[in-house]
GROMACS .gro file of C-alpha atoms in nm:
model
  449
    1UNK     CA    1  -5.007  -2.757  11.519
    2UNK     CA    2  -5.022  -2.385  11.574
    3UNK     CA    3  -4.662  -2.371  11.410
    4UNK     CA    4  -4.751  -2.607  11.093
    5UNK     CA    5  -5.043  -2.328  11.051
    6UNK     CA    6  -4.832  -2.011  11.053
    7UNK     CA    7  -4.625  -2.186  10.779
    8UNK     CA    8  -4.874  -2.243  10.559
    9UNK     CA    9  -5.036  -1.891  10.584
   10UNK     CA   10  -4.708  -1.762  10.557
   11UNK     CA   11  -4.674  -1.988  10.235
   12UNK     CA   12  -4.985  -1.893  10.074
   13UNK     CA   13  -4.903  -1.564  10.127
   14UNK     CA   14  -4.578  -1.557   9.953
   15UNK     CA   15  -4.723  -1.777   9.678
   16UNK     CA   16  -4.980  -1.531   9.629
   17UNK     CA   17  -4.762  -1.238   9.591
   18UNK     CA   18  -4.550  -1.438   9.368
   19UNK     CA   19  -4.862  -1.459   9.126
   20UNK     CA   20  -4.955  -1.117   9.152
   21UNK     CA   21  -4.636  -0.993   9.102
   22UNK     CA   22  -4.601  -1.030   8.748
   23UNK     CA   23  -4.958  -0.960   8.682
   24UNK     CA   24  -4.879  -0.594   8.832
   25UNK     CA   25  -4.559  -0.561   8.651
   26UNK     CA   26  -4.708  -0.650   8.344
   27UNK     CA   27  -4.955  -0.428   8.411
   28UNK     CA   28  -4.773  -0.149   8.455
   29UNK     CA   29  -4.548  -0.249   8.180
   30UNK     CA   30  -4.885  -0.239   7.958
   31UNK     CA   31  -4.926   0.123   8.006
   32UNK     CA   32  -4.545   0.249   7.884
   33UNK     CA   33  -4.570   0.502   7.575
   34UNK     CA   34  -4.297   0.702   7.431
   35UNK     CA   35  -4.339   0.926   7.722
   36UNK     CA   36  -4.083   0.668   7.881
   37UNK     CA   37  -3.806   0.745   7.623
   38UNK     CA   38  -3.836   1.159   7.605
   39UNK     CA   39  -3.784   1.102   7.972
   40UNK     CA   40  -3.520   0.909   8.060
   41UNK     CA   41  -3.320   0.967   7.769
   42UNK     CA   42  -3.337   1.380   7.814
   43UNK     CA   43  -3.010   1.379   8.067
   44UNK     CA   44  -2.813   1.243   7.779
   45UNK     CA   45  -2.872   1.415   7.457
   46UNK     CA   46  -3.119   1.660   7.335
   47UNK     CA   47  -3.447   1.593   7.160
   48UNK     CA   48  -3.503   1.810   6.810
   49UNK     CA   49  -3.820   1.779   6.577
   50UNK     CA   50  -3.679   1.618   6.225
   51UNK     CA   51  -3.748   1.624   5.914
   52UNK     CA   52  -3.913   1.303   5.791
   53UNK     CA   53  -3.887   1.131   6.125
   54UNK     CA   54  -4.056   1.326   6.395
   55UNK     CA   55  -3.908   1.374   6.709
   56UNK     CA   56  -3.514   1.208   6.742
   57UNK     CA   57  -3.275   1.238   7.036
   58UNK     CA   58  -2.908   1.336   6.954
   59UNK     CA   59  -2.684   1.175   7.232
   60UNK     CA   60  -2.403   1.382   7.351
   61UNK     CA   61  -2.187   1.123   7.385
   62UNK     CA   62  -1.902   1.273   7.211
   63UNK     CA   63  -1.687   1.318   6.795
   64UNK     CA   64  -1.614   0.958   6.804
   65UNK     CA   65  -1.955   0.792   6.943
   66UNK     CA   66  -2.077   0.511   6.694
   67UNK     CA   67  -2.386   0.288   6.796
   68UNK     CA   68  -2.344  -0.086   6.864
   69UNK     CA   69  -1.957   0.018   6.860
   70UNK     CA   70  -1.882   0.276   7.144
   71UNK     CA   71  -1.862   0.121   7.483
   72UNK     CA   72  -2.047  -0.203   7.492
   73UNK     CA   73  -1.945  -0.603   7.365
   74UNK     CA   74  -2.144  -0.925   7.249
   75UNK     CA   75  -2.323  -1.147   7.451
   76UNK     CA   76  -2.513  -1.422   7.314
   77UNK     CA   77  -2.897  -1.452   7.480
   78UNK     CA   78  -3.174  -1.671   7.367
   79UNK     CA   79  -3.294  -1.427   7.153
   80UNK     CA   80  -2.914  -1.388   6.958
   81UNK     CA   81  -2.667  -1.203   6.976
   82UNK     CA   82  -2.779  -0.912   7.228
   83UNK     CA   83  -2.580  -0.610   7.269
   84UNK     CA   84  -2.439  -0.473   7.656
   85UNK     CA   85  -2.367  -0.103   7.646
   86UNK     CA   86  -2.165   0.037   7.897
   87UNK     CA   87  -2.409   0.382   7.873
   88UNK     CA   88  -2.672   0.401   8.172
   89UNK     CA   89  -2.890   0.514   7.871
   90UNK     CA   90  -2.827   0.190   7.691
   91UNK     CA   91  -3.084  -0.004   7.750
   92UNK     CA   92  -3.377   0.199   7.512
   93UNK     CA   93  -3.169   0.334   7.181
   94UNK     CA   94  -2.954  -0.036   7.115
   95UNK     CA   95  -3.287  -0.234   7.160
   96UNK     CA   96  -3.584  -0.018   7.049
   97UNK     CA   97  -3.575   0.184   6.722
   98UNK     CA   98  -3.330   0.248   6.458
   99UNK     CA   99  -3.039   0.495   6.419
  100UNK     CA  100  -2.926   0.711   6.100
  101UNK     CA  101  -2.646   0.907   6.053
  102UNK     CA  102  -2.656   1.312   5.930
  103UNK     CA  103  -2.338   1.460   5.833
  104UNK     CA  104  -2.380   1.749   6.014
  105UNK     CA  105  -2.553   1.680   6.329
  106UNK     CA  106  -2.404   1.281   6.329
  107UNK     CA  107  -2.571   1.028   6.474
  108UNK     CA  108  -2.967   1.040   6.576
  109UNK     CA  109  -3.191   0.812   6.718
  110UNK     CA  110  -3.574   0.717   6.613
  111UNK     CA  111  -3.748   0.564   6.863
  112UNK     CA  112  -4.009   0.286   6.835
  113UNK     CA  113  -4.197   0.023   7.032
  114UNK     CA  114  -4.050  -0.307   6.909
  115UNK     CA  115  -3.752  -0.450   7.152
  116UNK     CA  116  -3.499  -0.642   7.022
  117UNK     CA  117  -3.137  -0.777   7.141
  118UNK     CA  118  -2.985  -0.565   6.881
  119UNK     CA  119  -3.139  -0.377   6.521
  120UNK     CA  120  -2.874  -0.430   6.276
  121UNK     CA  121  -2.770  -0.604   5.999
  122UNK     CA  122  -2.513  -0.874   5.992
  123UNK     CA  123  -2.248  -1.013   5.743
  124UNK     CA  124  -1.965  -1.233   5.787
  125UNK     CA  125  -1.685  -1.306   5.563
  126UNK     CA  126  -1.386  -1.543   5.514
  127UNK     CA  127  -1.202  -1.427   5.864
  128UNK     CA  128  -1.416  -1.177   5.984
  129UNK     CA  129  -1.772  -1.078   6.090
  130UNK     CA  130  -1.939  -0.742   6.048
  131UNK     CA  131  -2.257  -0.518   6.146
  132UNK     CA  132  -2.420  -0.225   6.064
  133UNK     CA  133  -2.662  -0.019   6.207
  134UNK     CA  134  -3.012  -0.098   6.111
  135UNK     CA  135  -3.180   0.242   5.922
  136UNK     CA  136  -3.528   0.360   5.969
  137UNK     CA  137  -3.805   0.215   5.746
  138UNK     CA  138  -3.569  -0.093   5.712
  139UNK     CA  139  -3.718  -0.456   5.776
  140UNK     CA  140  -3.587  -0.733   5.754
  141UNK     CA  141  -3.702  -0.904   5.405
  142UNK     CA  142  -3.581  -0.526   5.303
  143UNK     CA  143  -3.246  -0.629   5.427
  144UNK     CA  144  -3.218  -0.957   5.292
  145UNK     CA  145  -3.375  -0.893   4.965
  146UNK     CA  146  -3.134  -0.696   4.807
  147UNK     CA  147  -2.764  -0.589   4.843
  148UNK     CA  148  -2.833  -0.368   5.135
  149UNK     CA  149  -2.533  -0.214   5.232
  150UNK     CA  150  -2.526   0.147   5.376
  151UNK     CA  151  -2.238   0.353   5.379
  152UNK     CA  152  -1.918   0.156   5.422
  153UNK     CA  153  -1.845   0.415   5.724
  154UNK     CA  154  -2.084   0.260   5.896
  155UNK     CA  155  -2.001  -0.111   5.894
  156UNK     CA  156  -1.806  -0.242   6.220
  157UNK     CA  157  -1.573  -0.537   6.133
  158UNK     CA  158  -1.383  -0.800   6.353
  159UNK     CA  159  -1.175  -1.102   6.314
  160UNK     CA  160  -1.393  -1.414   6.407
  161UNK     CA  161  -1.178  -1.515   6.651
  162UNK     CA  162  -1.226  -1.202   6.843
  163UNK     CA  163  -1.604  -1.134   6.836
  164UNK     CA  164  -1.686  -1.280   7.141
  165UNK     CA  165  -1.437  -1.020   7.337
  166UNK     CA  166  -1.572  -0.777   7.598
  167UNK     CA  167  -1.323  -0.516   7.516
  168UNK     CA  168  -1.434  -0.613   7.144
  169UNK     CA  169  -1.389  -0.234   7.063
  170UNK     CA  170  -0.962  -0.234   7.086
  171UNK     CA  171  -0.987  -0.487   6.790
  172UNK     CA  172  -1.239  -0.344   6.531
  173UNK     CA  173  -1.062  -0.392   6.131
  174UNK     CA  174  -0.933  -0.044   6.013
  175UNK     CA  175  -1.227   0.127   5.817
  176UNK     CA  176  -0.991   0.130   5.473
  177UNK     CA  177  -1.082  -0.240   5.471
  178UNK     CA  178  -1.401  -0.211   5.488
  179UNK     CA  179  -1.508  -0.186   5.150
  180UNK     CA  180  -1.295  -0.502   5.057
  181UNK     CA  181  -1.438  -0.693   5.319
  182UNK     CA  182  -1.805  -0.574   5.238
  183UNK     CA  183  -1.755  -0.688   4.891
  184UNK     CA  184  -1.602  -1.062   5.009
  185UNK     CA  185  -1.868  -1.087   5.231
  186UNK     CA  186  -2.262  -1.266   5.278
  187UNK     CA  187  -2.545  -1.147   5.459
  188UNK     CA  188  -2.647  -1.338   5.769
  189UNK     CA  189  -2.972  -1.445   5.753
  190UNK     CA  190  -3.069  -1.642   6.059
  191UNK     CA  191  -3.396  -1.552   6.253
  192UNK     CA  192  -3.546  -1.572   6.570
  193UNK     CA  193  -3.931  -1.525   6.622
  194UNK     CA  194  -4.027  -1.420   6.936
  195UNK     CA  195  -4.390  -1.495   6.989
  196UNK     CA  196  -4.439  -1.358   7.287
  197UNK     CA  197  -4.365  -1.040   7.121
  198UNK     CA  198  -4.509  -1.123   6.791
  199UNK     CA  199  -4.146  -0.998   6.635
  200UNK     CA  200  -3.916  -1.145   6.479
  201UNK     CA  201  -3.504  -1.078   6.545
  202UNK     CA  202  -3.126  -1.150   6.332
  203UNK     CA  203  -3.015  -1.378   6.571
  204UNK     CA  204  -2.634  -1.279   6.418
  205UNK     CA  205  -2.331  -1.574   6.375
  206UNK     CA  206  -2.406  -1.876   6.424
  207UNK     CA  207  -2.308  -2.025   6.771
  208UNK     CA  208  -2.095  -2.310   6.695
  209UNK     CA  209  -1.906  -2.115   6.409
  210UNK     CA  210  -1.799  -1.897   6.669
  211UNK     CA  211  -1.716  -2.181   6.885
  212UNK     CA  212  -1.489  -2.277   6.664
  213UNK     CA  213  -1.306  -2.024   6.569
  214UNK     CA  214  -1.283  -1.895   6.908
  215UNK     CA  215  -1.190  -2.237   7.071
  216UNK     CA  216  -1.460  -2.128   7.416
  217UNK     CA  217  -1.739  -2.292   7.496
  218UNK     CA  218  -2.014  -2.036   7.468
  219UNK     CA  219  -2.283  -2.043   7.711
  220UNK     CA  220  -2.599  -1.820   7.631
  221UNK     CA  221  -2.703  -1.588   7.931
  222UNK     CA  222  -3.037  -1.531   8.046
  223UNK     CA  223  -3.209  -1.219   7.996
  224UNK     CA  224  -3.416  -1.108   8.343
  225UNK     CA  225  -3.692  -0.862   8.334
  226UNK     CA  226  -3.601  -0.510   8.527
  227UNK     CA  227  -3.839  -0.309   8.680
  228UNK     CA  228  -3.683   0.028   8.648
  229UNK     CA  229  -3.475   0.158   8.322
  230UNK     CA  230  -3.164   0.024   8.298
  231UNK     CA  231  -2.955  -0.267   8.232
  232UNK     CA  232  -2.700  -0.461   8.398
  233UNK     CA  233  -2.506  -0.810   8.372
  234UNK     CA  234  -2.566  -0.979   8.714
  235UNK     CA  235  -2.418  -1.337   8.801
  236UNK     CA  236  -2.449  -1.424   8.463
  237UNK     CA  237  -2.734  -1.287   8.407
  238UNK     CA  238  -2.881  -0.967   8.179
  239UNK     CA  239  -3.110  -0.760   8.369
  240UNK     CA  240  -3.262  -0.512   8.114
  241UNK     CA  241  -3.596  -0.281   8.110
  242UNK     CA  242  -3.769  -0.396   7.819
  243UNK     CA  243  -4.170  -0.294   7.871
  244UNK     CA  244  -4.379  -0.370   7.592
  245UNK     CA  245  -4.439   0.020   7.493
  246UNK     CA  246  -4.766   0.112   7.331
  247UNK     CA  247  -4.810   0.320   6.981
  248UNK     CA  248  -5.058   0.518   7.135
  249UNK     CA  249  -5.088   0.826   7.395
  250UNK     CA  250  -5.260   0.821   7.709
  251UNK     CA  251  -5.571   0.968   7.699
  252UNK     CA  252  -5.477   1.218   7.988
  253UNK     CA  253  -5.121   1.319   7.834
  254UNK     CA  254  -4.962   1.355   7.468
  255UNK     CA  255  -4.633   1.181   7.462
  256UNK     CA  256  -4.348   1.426   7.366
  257UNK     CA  257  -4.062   1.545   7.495
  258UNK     CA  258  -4.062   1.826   7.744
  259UNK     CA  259  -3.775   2.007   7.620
  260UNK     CA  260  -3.736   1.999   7.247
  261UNK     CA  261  -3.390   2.177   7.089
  262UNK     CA  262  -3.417   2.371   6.742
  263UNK     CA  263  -3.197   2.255   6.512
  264UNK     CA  264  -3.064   2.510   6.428
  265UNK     CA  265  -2.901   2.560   6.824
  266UNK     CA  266  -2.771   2.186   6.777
  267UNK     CA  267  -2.363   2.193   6.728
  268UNK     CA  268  -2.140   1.967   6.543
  269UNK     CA  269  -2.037   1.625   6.782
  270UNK     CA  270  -1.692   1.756   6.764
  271UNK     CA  271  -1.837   2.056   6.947
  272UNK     CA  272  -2.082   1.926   7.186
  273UNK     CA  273  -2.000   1.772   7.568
  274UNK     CA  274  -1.949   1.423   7.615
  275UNK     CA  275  -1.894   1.470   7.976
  276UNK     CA  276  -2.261   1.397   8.117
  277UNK     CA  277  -2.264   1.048   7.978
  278UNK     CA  278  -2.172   0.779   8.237
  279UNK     CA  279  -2.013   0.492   8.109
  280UNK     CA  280  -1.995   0.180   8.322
  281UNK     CA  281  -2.213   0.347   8.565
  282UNK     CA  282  -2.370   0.043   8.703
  283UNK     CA  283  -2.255  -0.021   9.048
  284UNK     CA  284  -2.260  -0.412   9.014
  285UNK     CA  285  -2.057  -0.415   8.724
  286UNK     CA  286  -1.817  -0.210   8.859
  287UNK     CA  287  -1.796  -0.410   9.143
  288UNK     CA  288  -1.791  -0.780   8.979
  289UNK     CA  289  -1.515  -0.619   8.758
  290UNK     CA  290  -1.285  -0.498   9.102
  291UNK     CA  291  -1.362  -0.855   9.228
  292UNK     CA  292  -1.256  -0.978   8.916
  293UNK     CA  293  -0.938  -0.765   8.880
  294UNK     CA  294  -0.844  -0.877   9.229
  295UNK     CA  295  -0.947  -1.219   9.218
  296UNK     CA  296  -0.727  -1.205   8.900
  297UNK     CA  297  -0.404  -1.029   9.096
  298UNK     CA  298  -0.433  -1.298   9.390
  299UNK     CA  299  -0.412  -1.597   9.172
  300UNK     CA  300  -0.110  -1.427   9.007
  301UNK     CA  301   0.055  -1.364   9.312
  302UNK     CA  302  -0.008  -1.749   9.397
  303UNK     CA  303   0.105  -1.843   9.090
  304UNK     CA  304   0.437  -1.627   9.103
  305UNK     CA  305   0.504  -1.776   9.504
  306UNK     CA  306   0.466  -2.123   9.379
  307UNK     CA  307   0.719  -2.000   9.120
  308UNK     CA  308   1.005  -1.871   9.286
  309UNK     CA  309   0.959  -2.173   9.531
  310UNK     CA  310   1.018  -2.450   9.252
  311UNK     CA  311   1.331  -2.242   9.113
  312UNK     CA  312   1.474  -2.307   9.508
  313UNK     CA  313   1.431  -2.620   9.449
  314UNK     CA  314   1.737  -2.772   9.312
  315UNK     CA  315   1.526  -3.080   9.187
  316UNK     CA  316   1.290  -2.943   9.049
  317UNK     CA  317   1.474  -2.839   8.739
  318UNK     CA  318   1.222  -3.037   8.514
  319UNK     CA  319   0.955  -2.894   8.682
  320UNK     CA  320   1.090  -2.561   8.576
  321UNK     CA  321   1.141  -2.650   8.252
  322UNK     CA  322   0.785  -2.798   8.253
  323UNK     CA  323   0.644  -2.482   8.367
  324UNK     CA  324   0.840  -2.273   8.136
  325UNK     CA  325   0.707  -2.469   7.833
  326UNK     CA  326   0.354  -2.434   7.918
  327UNK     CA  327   0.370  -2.045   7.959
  328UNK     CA  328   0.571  -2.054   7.677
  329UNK     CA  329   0.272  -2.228   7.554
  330UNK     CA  330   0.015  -1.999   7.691
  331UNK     CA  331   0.226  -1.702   7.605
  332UNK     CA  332   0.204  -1.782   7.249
  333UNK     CA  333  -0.172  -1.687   7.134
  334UNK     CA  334  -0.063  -1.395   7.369
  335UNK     CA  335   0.222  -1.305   7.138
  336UNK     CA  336   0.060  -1.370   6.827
  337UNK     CA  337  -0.250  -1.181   6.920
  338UNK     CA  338   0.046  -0.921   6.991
  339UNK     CA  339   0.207  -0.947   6.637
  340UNK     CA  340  -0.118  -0.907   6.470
  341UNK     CA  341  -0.210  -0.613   6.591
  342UNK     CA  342   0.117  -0.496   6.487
  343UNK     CA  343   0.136  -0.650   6.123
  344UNK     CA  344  -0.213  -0.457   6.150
  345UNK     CA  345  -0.099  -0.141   6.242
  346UNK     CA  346   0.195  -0.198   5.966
  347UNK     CA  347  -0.041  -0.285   5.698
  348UNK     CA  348  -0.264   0.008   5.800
  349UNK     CA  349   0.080   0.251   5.740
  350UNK     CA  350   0.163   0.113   5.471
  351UNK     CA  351  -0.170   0.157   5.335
  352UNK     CA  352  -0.157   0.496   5.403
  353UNK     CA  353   0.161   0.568   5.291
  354UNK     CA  354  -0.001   0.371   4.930
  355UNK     CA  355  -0.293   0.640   4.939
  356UNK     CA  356  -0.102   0.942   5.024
  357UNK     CA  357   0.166   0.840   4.719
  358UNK     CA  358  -0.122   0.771   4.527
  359UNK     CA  359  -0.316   1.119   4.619
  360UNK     CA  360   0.045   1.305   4.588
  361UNK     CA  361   0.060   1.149   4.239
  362UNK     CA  362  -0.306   1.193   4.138
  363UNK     CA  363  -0.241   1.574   4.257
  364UNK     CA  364   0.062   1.586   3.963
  365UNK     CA  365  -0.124   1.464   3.743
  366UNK     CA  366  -0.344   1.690   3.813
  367UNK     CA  367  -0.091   2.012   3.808
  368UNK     CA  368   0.041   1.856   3.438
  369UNK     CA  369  -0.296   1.863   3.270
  370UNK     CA  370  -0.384   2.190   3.377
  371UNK     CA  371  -0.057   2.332   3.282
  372UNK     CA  372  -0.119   2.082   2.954
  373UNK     CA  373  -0.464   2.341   2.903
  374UNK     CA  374  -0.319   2.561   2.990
  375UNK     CA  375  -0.062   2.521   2.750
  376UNK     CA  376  -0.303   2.422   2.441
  377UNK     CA  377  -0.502   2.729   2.551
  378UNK     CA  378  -0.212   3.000   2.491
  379UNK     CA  379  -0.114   2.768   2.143
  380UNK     CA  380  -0.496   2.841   2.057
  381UNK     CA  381  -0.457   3.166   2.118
  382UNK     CA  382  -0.154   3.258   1.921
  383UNK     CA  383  -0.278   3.014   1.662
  384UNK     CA  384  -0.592   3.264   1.660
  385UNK     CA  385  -0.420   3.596   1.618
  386UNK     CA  386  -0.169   3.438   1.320
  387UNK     CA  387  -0.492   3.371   1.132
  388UNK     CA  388  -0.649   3.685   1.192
  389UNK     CA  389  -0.312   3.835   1.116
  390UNK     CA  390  -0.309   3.675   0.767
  391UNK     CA  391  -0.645   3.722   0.734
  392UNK     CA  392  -0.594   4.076   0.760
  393UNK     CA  393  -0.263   4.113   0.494
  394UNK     CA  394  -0.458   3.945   0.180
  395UNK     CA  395  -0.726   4.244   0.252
  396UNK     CA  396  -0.484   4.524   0.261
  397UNK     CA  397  -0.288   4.370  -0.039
  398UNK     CA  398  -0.627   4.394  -0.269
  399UNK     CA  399  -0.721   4.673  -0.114
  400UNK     CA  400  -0.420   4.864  -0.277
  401UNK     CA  401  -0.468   4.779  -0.616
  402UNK     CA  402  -0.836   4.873  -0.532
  403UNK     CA  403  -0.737   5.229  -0.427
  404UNK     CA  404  -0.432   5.249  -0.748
  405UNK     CA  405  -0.744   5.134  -1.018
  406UNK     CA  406  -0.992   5.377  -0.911
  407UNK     CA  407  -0.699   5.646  -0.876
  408UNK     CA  408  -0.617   5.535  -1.240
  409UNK     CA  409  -0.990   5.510  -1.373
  410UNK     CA  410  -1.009   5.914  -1.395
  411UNK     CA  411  -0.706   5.943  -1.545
  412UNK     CA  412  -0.795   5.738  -1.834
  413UNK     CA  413  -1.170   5.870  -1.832
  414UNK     CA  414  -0.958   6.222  -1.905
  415UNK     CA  415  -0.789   6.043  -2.202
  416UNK     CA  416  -1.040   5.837  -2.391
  417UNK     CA  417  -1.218   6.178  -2.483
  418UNK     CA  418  -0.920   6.365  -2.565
  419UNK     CA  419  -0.815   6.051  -2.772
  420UNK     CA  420  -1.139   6.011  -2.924
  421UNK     CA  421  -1.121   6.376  -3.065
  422UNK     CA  422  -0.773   6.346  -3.203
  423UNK     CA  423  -0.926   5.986  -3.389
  424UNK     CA  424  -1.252   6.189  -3.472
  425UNK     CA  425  -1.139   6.505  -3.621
  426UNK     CA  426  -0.938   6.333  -3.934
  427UNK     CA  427  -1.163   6.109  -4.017
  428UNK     CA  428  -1.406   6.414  -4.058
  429UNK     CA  429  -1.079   6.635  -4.214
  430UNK     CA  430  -1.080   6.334  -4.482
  431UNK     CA  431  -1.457   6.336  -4.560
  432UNK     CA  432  -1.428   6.694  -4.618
  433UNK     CA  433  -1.144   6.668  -4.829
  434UNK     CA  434  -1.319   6.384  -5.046
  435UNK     CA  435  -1.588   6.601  -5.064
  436UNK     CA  436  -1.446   6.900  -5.313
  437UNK     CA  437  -1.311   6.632  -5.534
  438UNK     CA  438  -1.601   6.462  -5.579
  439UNK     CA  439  -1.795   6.796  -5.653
  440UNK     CA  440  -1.467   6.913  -5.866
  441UNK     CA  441  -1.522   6.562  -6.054
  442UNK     CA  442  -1.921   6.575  -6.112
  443UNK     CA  443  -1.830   6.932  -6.256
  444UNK     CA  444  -1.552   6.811  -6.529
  445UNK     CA  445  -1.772   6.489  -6.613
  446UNK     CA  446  -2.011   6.761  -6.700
  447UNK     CA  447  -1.773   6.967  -6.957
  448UNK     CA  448  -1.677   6.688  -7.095
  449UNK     CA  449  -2.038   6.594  -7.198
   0.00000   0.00000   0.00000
């Protein structure tokens, strides 16, 4: 009786922690600002005051770091498609906020208070599907209402078949088919609303398209509220930090980050230190992965034994062949996976070798119309002087007969006067002569009266 008593205390007790468990989580959860992010994220970038956007954190996670690309995979949750970083960080800038890109500084972070599995945008064409980072000030009707498309640098595309992959990033499309793809391709448009939340979420490709194409059965995982920051896949399970975090400041303390780096000290990604970030840092997925690996090695070693141990066995020759068939069999998506990637990798080459002919040739082209200027330039020129040259001999020609008429004009002013005296003085030699006869005349008509 005494026994049957304990047990029940002890059962009510456990049942009443159970209830008031959540309530204090929740609690505590209920009280999470931004203070939570300028903390936990300071380690692992450096927080700067920009323009526009307030504060933003600038990982240093190294040249080549793009988000929802760099060191992380797919899983499907019951919210959508959720995204798994590898970065101990991961579990605040990949589910709250948005990310933009500067072409200086790179990639920066904007935090906010709405958790999702992933913010971005989603597309899928004939063979392939394709996200983007979701920008700041970009909701969702913005998304689907119009042709949004950022920069074609900042799409990450896969064949179908290998979405699903947890080494996803050895198989992302080469970025000079990106803009091809973008233009074959349709936004995604399926939703999940969260009430709970009050938020609604891209729940990315549909489940039994990928299915399909992938040939697995795809089994959504669970997502399990963590206490402490962080995230983690656990027995098939996500275990991610996800508080509800509050708009406004505590009343005791204004959320902002402690340290706070001027821009103008912030280097180029190519210039800052990735080596603080720890990838894969979680000891449980390290540790399911070694268990996995050797798991893995054992059954290979098994399956080699049973191997060598039919080939001994004279009779067994069918059995051999048998067994050769199927890994023939299994060895073939194996090999084609294989050839892919190199008709990829050929295609990419040859692509390159396309644009490079193609730059060479735009570069001549180049070269022959500016020696073509050039050319016409020096033709104008000489063109030019040959005018003013002729220009120039009409005006000397008419200037010398110019100079030889007014040389001649005094000449001939000297000989009209001289010519008009000779003309003058027998005219007047001939009136005076006419006048004695005249008089001689008048005298003799006289007489002769």
């Amino acid at each position: 009786m005494k026994q049957s008593i304990k047990s029940l205390i002890i059962l009510l007790v456990l049942i009443t922690s159970s209830l008031m468990a959540p309530k204090l989580a929740s609690a505590q959860q209920d009280d999470v600002n931004f203070q939570v992010f300028y903390d936990e994220l300071s380690p692992y970038g450096q927080w700067v005051d920009y323009e526009n956007y307030g504060y933003a954190w600038i990982p240093d996670a190294g040249p080549d770091f793009v988000p929802y690309s760099t060191d992380g995979h797919w899983v499907l949750s019951d919210y959508g498609w959720t995204w798994v970083s590898d970065y101990e960080w991961g579990w605040a800038p990949f589910h709250y906020g948005r990310w933009d890109y500067d072409n200086y500084y790179g990639w920066l972070w904007i935090p906010d208070n709405q958790w999702g599995p992933a913010w971005v945008n989603w597309r899928q064409s004939d063979g392939y599907y394709g996200w983007s980072p979701m920008e700041p000030g970009i909701s969702l009707s913005i998304g689907f209402g119009r042709a949004y498309s950022s920069s074609n640098d900042h799409w990450m595309f896969v064949r179908d078949r290998d979405f699903e992959r947890p080494d996803i990033d050895r198989y992302y499309v080469n970025r000079t088919d990106h803009a091809r793809i973008v233009r074959n391709s349709t936004v995604i448009r399926s939703t999940h609303i969260d009430n709970s939340r009050h938020t609604t979420y891209v729940t990315g490709p549909a489940r039994n398209d990928v299915q399909r194409v992938t040939g697995r059965q795809i089994k959504p995982v669970s997502i399990r509220e963590n206490d402490r920051p962080g995230q983690r896949m656990n027995n098939g399970q996500l275990e991610m930090y996800r508080p509800q975090v509050s708009r406004n400041n505590n009343r005791d303390r204004q959320a902002a980050p402690e340290r706070l780096t001027n821009l103008r000290d912030v280097k180029r990604p190519s210039e800052r230190s990735g080596s603080n970030q720890q990838r894969n840092a979680t000891p449980a997925n390290n540790s399911e992965k070694q268990q996995q690996q050797g798991q893995q090695h054992q059954r290979q070693q098994q399956q080699d034994a049973q191997q060598q141990q039919r080939m001994a066995t004279p009779a067994n020759n069918n059995g051999r062949q048998q067994q050769q068939q199927r890994e023939q069999q299994q060895g073939q998506p194996q090999r084609q996976q294989q050839q892919d990637a190199q008709q990829q990798r050929q295609q990419g080459q040859q692509r390159q070798q396309q644009q490079d002919a193609q730059q060479q040739q735009r570069q001549q082209q180049q070269r022959e119309q500016q020696q073509d200027v050039q050319q016409q330039q020096r033709q104008q020129q000489q063109d030019a002087q040959q005018q003013r040259q002729q220009q120039q001999q009409p005006q000397h020609r008419q200037q010398q007969p110019a100079q030889q008429q007014r040389q001649q004009q005094p000449a001939q002013q000297q000989q009209q006067p001289a010519q008009q005296q000779r003309s003058a003085t027998p005219a007047n030699g001939g009136e005076r002569q006419q006048q004695p006869r005249e008089a001689k005349q008048e005298k003799e008509n006289k007489r002769n009266d």
